[in-house]
CSV table of C-alpha atoms in Angstrom, one decimal:
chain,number,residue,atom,x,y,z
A,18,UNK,CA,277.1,59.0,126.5
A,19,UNK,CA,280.4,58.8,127.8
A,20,UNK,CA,281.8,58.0,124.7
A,21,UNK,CA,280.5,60.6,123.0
A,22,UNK,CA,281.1,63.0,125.2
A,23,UNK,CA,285.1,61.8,125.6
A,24,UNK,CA,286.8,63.9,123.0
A,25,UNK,CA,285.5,67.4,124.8
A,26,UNK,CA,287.6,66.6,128.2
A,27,UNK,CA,284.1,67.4,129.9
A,28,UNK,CA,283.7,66.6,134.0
A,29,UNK,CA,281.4,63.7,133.5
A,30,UNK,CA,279.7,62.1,136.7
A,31,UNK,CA,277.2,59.1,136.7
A,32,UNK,CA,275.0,58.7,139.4
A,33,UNK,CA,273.0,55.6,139.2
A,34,UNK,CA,270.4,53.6,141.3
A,35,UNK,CA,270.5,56.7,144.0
A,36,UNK,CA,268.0,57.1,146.5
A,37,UNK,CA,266.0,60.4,146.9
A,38,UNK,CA,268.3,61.7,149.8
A,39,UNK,CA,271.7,60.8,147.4
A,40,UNK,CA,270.4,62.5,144.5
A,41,UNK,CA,270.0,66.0,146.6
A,42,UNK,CA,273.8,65.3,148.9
A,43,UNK,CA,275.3,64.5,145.0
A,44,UNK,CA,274.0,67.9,143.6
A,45,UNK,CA,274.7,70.1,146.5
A,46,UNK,CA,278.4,68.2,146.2
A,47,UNK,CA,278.5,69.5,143.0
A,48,UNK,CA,276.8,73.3,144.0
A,49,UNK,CA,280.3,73.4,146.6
A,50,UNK,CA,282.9,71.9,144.5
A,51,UNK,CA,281.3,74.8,142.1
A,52,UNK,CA,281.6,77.7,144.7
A,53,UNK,CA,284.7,76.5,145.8
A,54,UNK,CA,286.1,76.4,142.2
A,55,UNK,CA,284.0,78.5,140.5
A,56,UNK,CA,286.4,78.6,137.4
A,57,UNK,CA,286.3,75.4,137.3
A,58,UNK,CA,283.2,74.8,135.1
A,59,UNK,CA,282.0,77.1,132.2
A,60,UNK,CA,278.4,75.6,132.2
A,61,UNK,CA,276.6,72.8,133.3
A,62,UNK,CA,274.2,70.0,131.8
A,63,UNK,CA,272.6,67.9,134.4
A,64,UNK,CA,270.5,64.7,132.2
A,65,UNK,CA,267.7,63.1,135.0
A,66,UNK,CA,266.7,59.6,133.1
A,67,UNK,CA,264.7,57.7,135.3
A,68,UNK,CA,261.3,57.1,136.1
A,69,UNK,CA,259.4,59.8,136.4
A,70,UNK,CA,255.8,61.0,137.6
A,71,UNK,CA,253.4,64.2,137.4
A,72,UNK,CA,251.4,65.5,140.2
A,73,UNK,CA,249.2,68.7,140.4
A,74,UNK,CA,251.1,69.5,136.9
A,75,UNK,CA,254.5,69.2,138.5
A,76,UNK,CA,257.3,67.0,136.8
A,77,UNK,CA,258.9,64.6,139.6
A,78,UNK,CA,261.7,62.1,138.9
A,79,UNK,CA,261.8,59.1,141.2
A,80,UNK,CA,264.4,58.2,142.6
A,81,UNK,CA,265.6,54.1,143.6
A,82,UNK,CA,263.6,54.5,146.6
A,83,UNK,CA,260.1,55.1,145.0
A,84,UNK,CA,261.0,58.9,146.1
A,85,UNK,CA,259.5,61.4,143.8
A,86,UNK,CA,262.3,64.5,143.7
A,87,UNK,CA,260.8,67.8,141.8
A,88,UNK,CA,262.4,68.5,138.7
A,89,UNK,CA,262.0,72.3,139.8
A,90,UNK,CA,264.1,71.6,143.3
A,91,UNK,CA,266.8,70.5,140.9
A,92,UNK,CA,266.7,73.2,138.6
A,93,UNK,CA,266.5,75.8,141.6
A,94,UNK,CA,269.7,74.1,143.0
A,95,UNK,CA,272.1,76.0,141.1
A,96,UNK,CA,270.2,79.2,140.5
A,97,UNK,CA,272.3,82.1,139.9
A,98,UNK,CA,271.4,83.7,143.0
A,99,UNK,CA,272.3,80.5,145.3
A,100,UNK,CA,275.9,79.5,143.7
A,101,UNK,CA,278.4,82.2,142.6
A,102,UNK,CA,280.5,79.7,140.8
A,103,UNK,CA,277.4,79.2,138.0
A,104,UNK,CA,276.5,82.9,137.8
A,105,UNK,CA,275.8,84.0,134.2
A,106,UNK,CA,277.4,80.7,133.1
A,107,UNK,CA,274.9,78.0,130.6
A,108,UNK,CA,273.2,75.6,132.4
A,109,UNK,CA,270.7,72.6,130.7
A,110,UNK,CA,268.3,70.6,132.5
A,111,UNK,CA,267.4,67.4,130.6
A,112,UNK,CA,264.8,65.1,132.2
A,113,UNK,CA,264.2,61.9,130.1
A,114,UNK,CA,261.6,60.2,132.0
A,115,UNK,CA,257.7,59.0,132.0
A,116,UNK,CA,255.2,61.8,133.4
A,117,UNK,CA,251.7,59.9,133.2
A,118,UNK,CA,250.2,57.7,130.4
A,119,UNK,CA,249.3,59.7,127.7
A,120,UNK,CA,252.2,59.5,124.7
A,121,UNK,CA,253.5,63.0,123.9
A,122,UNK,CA,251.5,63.5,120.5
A,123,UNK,CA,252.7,66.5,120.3
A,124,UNK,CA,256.2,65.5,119.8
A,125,UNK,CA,255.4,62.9,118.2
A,126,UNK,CA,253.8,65.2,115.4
A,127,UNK,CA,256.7,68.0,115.0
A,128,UNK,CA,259.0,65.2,115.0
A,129,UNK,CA,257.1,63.6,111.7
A,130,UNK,CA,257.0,67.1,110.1
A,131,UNK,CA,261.1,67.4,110.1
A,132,UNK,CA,261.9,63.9,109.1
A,133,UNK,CA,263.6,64.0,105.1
A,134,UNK,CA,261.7,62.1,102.5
């Protein structure tokens, strides 16, 4: 990823074997270097891979200390409304991450439908 992401001089951080508590300090760094800055950053793409669980239909990635964090908590982090510096400004929210144990057939389909032959 860094690689490829190299050329376009893009602020690239990488968090790794963080604990529930890290994850949260990390992205509220990042909410005040934003509102400090806020021309700092003309969008944002935050990728969660990690392990990840569902409970009462709600998408949790766990964190290093067996810590489920809700996706939606991240999301919310930098809502217009709670950060000036990411106001009308593109942000992406990746998760990559297991959510029970049923294979996503549905992707699994569309994906098989746009292949070339």
């Amino acid at each position: 990823l860094r690689d490829a992401l190299q050329p376009f001089q893009i602020d690239l951080r990488v968090w790794k074997n963080y604990k529930r508590q890290d994850i949260l300090n990390a992205l509220r760094g990042v909410c005040e270097e934003v509102d400090r800055e806020p021309r700092k950053f003309s969008g944002l793409v935050i990728l969660g891979a990690s392990h990840g669980e569902e409970r009462d239909n709600r998408d949790y990635l766990v964190a290093s200390d067996g810590q489920g964090l809700l996706t939606e908590t991240i999301v919310a982090l930098f809502h217009n409304d709670a950060h000036v510096g990411m106001k009308d400004r593109p942000k992406c929210y990746l998760f990559n991450m297991c959510r029970g144990t049923n294979p996503n057939v549905q992707f699994e389909q569309v994906t098989s439908r746009c292949m070339m032959p």
